[in-house]
mmCIF file of C-alpha atoms in Angstrom:
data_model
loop_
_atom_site.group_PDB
_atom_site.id
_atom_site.type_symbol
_atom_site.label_atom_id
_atom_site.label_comp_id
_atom_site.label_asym_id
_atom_site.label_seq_id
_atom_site.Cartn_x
_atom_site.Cartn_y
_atom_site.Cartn_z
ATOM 1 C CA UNK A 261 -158.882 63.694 179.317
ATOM 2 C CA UNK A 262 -162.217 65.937 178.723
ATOM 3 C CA UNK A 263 -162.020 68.688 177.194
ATOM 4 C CA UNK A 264 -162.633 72.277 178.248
ATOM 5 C CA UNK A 265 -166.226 72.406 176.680
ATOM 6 C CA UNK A 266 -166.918 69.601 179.239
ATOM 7 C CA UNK A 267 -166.855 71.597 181.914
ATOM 8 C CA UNK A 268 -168.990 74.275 180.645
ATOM 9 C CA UNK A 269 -172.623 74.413 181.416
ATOM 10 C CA UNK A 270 -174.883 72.867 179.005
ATOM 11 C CA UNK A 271 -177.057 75.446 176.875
ATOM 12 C CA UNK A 272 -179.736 77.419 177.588
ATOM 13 C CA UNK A 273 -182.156 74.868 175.459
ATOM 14 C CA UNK A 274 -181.888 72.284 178.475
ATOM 15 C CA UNK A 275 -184.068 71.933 180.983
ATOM 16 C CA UNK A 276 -183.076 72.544 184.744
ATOM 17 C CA UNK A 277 -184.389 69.788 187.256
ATOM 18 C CA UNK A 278 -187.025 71.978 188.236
ATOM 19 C CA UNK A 279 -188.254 72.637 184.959
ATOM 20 C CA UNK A 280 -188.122 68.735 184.365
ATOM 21 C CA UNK A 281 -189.972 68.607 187.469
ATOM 22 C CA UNK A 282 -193.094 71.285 186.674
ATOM 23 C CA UNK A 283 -193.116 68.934 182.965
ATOM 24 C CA UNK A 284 -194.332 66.486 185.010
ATOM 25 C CA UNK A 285 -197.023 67.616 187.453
ATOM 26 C CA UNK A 286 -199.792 65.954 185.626
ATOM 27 C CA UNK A 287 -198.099 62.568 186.036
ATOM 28 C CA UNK A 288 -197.147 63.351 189.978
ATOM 29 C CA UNK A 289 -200.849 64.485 190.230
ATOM 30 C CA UNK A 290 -202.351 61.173 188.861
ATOM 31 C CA UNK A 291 -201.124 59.383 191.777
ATOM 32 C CA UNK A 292 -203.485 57.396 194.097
ATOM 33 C CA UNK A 293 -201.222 55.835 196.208
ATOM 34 C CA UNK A 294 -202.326 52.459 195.319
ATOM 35 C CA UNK A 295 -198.694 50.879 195.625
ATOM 36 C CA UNK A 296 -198.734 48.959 192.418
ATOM 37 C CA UNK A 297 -195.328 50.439 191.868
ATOM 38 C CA UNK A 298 -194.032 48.215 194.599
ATOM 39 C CA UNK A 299 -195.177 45.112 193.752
ATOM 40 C CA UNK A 300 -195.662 42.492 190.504
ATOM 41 C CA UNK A 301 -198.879 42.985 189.079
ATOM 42 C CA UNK A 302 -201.214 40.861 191.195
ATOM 43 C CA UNK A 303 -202.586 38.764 187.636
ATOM 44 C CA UNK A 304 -199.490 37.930 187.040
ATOM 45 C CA UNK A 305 -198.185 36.751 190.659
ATOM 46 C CA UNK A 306 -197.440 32.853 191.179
ATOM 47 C CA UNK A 307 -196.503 33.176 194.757
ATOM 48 C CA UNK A 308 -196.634 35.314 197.861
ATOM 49 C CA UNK A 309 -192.882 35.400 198.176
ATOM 50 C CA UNK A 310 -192.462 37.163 194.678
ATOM 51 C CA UNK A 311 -194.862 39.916 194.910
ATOM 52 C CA UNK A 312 -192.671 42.559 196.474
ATOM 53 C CA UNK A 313 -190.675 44.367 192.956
ATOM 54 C CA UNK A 314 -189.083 47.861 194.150
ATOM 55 C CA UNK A 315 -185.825 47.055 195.483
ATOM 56 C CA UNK A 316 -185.606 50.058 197.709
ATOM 57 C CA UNK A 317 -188.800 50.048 199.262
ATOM 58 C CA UNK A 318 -188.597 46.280 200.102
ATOM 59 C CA UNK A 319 -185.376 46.763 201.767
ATOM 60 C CA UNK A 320 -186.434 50.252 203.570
ATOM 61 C CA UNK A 321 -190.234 49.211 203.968
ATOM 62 C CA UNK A 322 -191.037 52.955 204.022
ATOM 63 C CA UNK A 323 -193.444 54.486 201.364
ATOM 64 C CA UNK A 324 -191.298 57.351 200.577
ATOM 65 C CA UNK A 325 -188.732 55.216 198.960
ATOM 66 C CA UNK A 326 -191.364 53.986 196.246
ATOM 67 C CA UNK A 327 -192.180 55.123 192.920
ATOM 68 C CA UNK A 328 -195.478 56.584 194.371
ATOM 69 C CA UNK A 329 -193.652 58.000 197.803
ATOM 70 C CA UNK A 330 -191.029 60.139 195.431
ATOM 71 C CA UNK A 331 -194.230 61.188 192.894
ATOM 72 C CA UNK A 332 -195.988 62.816 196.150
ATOM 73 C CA UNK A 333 -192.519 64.048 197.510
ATOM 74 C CA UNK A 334 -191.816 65.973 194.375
ATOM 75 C CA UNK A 335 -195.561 67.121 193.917
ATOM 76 C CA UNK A 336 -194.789 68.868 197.904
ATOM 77 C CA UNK A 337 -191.443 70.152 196.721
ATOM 78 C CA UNK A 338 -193.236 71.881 193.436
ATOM 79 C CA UNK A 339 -196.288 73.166 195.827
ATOM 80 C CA UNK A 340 -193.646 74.519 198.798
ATOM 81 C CA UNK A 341 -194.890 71.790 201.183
ATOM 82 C CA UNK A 342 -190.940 70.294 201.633
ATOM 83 C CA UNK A 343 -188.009 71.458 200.660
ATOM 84 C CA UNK A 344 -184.368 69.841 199.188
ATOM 85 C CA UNK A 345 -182.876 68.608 201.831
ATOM 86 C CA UNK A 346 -180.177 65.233 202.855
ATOM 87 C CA UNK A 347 -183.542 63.748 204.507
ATOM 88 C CA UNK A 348 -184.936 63.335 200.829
ATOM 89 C CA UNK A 349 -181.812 63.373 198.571
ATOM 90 C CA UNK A 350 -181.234 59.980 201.068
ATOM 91 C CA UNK A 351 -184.297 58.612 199.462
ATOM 92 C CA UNK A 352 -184.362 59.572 195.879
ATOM 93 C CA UNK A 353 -180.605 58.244 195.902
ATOM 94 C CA UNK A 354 -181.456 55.014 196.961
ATOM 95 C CA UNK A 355 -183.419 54.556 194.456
ATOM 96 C CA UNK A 356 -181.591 51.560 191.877
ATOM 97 C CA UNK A 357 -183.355 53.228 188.230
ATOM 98 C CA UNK A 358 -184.225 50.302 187.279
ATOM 99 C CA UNK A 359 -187.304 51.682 186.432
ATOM 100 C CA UNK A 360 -189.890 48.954 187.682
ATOM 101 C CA UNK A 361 -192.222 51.438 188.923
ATOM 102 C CA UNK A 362 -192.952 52.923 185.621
ATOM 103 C CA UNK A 363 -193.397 49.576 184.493
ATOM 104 C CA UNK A 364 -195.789 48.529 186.942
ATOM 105 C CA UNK A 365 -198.071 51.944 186.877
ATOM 106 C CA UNK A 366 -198.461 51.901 183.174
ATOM 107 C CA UNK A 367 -200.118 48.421 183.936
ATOM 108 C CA UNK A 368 -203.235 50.242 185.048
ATOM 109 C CA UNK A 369 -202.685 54.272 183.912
ATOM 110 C CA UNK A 370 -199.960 56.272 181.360
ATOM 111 C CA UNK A 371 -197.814 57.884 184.277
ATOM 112 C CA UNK A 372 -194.430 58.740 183.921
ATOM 113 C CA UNK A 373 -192.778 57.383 187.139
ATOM 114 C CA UNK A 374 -189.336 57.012 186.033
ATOM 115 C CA UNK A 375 -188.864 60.401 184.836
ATOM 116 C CA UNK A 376 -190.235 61.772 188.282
ATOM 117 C CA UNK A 377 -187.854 59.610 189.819
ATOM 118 C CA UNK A 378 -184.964 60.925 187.429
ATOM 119 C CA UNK A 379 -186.004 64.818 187.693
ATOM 120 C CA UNK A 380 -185.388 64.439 191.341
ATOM 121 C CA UNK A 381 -182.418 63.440 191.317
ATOM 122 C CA UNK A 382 -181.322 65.702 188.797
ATOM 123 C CA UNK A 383 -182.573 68.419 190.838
ATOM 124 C CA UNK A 384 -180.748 67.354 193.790
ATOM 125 C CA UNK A 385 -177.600 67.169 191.756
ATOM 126 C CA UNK A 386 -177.718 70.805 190.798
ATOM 127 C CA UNK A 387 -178.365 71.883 194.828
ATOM 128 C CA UNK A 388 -175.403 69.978 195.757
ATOM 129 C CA UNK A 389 -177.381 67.087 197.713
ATOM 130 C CA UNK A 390 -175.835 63.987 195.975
ATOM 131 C CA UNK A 391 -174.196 61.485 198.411
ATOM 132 C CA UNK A 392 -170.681 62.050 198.759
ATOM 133 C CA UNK A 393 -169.247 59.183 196.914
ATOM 134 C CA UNK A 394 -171.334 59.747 193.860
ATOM 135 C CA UNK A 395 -170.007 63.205 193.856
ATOM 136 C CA UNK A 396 -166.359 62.471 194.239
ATOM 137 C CA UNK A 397 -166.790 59.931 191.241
ATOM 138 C CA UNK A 398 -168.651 62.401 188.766
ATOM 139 C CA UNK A 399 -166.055 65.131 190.073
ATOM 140 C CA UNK A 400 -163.362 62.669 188.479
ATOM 141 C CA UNK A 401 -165.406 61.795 185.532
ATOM 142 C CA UNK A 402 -165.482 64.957 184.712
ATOM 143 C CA UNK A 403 -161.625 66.041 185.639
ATOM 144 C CA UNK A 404 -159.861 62.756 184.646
ATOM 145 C CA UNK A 405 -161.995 60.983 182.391
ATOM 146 C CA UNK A 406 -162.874 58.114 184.572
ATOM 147 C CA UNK A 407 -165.043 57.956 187.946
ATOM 148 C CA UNK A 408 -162.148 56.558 189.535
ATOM 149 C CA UNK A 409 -159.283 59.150 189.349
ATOM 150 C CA UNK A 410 -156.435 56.970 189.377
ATOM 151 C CA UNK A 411 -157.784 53.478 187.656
ATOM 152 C CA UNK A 412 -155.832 50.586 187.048
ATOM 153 C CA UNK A 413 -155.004 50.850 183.171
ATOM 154 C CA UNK A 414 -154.840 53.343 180.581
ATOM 155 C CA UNK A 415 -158.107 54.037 178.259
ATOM 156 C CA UNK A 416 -156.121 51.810 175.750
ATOM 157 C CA UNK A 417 -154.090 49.626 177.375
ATOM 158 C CA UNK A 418 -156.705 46.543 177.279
ATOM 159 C CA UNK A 419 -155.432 46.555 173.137
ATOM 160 C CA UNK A 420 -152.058 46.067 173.413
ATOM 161 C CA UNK A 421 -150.688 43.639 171.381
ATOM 162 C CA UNK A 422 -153.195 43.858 169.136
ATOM 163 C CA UNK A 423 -152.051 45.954 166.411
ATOM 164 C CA UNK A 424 -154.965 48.340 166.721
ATOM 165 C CA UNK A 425 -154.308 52.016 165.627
ATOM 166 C CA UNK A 426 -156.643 54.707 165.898
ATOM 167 C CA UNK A 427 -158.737 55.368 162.654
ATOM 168 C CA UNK A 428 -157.488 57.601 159.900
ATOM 169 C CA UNK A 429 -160.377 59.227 157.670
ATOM 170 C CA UNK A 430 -162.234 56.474 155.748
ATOM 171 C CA UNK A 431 -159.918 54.065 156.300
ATOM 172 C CA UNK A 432 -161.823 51.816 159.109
ATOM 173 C CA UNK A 433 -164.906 49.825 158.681
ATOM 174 C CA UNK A 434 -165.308 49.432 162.287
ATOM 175 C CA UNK A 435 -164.441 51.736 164.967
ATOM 176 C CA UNK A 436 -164.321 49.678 168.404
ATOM 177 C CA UNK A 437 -165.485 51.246 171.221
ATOM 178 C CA UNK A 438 -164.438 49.526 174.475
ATOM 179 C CA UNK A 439 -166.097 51.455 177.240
ATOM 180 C CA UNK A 440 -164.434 52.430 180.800
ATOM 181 C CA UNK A 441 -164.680 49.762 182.323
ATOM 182 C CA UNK A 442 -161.905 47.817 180.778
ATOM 183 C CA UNK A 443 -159.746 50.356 182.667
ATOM 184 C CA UNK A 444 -160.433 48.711 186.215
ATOM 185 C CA UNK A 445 -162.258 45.482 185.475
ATOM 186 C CA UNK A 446 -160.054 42.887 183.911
ATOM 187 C CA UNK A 447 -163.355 40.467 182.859
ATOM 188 C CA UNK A 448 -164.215 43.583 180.377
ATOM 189 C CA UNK A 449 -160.542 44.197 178.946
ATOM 190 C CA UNK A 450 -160.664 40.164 178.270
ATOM 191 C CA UNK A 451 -163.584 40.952 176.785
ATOM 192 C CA UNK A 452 -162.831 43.471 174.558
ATOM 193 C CA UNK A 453 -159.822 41.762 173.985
ATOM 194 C CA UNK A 454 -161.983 38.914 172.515
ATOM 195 C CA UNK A 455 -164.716 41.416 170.869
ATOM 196 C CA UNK A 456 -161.659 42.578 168.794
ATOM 197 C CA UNK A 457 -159.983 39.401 167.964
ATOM 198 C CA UNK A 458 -163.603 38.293 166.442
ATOM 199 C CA UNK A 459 -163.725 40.889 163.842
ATOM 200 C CA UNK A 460 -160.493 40.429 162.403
ATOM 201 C CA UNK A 461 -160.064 37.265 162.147
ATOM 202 C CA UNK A 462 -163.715 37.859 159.792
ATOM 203 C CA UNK A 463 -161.435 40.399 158.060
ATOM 204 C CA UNK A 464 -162.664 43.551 159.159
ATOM 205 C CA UNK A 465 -160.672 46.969 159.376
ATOM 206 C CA UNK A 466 -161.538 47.962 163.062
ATOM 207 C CA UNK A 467 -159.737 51.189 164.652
ATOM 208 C CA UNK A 468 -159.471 52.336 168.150
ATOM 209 C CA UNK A 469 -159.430 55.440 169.916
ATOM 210 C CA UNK A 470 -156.789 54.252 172.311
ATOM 211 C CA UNK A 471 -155.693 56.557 175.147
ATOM 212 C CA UNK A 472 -157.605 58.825 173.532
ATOM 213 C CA UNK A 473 -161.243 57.077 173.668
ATOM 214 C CA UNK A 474 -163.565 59.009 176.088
ATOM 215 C CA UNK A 475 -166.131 57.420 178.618
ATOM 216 C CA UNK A 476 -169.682 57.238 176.638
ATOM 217 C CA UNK A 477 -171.180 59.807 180.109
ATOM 218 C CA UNK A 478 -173.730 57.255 181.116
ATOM 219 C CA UNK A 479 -172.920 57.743 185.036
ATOM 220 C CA UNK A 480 -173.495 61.525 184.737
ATOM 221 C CA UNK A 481 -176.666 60.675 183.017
ATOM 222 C CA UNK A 482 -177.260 57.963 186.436
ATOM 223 C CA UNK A 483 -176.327 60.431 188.842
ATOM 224 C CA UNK A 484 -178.446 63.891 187.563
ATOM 225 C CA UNK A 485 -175.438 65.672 186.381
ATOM 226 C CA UNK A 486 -177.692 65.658 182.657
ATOM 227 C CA UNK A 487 -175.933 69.000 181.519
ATOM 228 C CA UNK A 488 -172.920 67.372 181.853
ATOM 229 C CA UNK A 489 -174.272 64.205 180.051
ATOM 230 C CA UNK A 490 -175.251 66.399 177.215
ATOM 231 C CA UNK A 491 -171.744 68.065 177.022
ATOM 232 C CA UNK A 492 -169.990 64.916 176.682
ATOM 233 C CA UNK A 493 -172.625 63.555 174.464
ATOM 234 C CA UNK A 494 -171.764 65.894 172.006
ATOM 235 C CA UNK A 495 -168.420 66.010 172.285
ATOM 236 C CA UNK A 496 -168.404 62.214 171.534
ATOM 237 C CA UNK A 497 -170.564 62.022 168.780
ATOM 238 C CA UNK A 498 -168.086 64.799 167.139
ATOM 239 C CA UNK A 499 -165.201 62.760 168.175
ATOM 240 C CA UNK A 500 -166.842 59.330 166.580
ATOM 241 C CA UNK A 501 -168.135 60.836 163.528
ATOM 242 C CA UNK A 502 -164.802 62.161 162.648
ATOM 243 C CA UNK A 503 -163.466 59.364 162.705
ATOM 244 C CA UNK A 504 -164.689 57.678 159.791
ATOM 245 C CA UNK A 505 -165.228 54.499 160.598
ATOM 246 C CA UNK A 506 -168.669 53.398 158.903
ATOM 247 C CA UNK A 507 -169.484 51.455 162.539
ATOM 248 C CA UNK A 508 -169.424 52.054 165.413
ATOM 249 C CA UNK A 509 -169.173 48.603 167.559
ATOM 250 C CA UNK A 510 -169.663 49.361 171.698
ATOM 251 C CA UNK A 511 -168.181 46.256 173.663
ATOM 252 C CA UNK A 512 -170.236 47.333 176.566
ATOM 253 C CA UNK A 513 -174.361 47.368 176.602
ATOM 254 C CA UNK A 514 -174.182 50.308 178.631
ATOM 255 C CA UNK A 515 -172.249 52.098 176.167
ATOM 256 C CA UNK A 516 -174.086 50.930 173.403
ATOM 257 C CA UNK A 517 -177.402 51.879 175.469
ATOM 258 C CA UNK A 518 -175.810 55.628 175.970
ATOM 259 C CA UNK A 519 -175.239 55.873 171.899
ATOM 260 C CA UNK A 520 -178.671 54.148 170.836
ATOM 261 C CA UNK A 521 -180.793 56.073 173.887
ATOM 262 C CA UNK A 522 -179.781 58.744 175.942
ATOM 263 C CA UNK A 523 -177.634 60.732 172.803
ATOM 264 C CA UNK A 524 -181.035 61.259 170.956
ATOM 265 C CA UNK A 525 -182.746 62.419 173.991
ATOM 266 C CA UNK A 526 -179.797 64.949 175.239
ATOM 267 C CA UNK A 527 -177.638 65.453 172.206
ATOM 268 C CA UNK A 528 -178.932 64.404 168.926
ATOM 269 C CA UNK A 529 -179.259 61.321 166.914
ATOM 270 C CA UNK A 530 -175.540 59.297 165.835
#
């Protein structure tokens, strides 16, 4: 379970929504509407069917729901124009991150579409104007642990069987870190299972956290709730430094994306 210190609000050294948003006025402001953002790079196409990128506004066909729609949406929320409402939380949400459209505008000028696209959110996060579902599951990552509140296994249960203890100090070469999803998808505990099996039969000390290993945060991160990404970042990186384990080894890319990534831009460097 999550601590107390979860729960609190990140400190004053992080940057609200709206202060992520006015960071990035020059990039909103560079916008021409030219729609690159939607689709493949026109050099590069090889056929009509595959020009169309941006899942959202291919399946909406609306501008708004581009990386260019939310840069001029959240240039009119900064100038007063619009304000936070369900009408453009519905948009910004649908968004998938993938992050095409930054990838696509930096093919022709140095524009930071993805972190538009992320400040919004954020933003929206903080006024309460998530979708309901995403709430409910970051309201039980942060309460039990897990963004489902009652999942199918314990943190640790995916081990059993395998003799795996959790790490006392300097004792572990390896600690494993098996990520949430093992708790509710079976293909990841096999997984894991697997992952583990491979490093000792090589003859490697490996340690678990067990019941006690946390989720890595990226969700919160996904969602907008960053102060509560940095909370848990931190608390993590305390957790997996004491542990003493000279490696850490993440079963899931997503975890192992949080750790590399998004702890050195919200917490600090592993």
């Amino acid at each position: 379970a999550p601590s107390p210190a979860m729960k609190d609000q990140a400190g004053s050294n992080h940057q609200s929504g709206m202060e992520r948003l006015k960071s990035l006025r020059a990039d909103m402001e560079k916008c021409f509407r030219c729609s690159l953002c939607t689709m493949v790079p026109l050099p590069t196409v090889q056929h009509p069917e595959f020009t169309e990128a941006c899942p959202a506004a291919r399946h909406f066909h609306f501008h708004g729901f581009s990386g260019s729609g939310k840069s001029i949406m959240a240039l009119s929320l900064l100038d007063g124009r619009i304000e936070a409402d369900p009408a453009l939380a519905r948009m910004v949400f649908a968004c998938t991150a993938c992050g095409y459209c930054d990838v696509a505008c930096k093919f022709i000028m140095d524009a930071e579409r993805h972190q538009i696209n992320l400040a919004l959110r954020e933003l929206l996060s903080e006024k309460g104007l998530a979708p309901p579902a995403l709430k409910r599951s970051m309201e039980n990552l942060i309460n039990h642990g897990h963004v489902t509140a009652e999942p199918k296994r314990s943190p640790g249960a995916w081990a059993e069987g395998l003799g795996l203890k959790a790490p006392p100090a300097n004792e572990a070469e390896v600690l494993l870190f098996a990520g949430c999803m093992t708790r509710e998808d079976d293909h990841s505990a096999e997984a894991a299972r697997k992952l583990a099996r491979l490093l000792l039969q090589a003859g490697v000390k490996v340690a678990i956290l067990g019941d006690h290993e946390p989720c890595c945060g990226l969700p919160l991160y996904w969602a907008g709730y960053h102060d509560r990404f940095k909370n848990l970042a931190l608390e993590n990186l305390n957790r997996l430094e004491s542990s003493g384990a000279g490696k850490v080894v993440a079963a899931s890319g997503s975890c192992l994306g949080a750790f590399r990534s998004k702890y050195q831009e919200y917490a600090r460097k592993p």
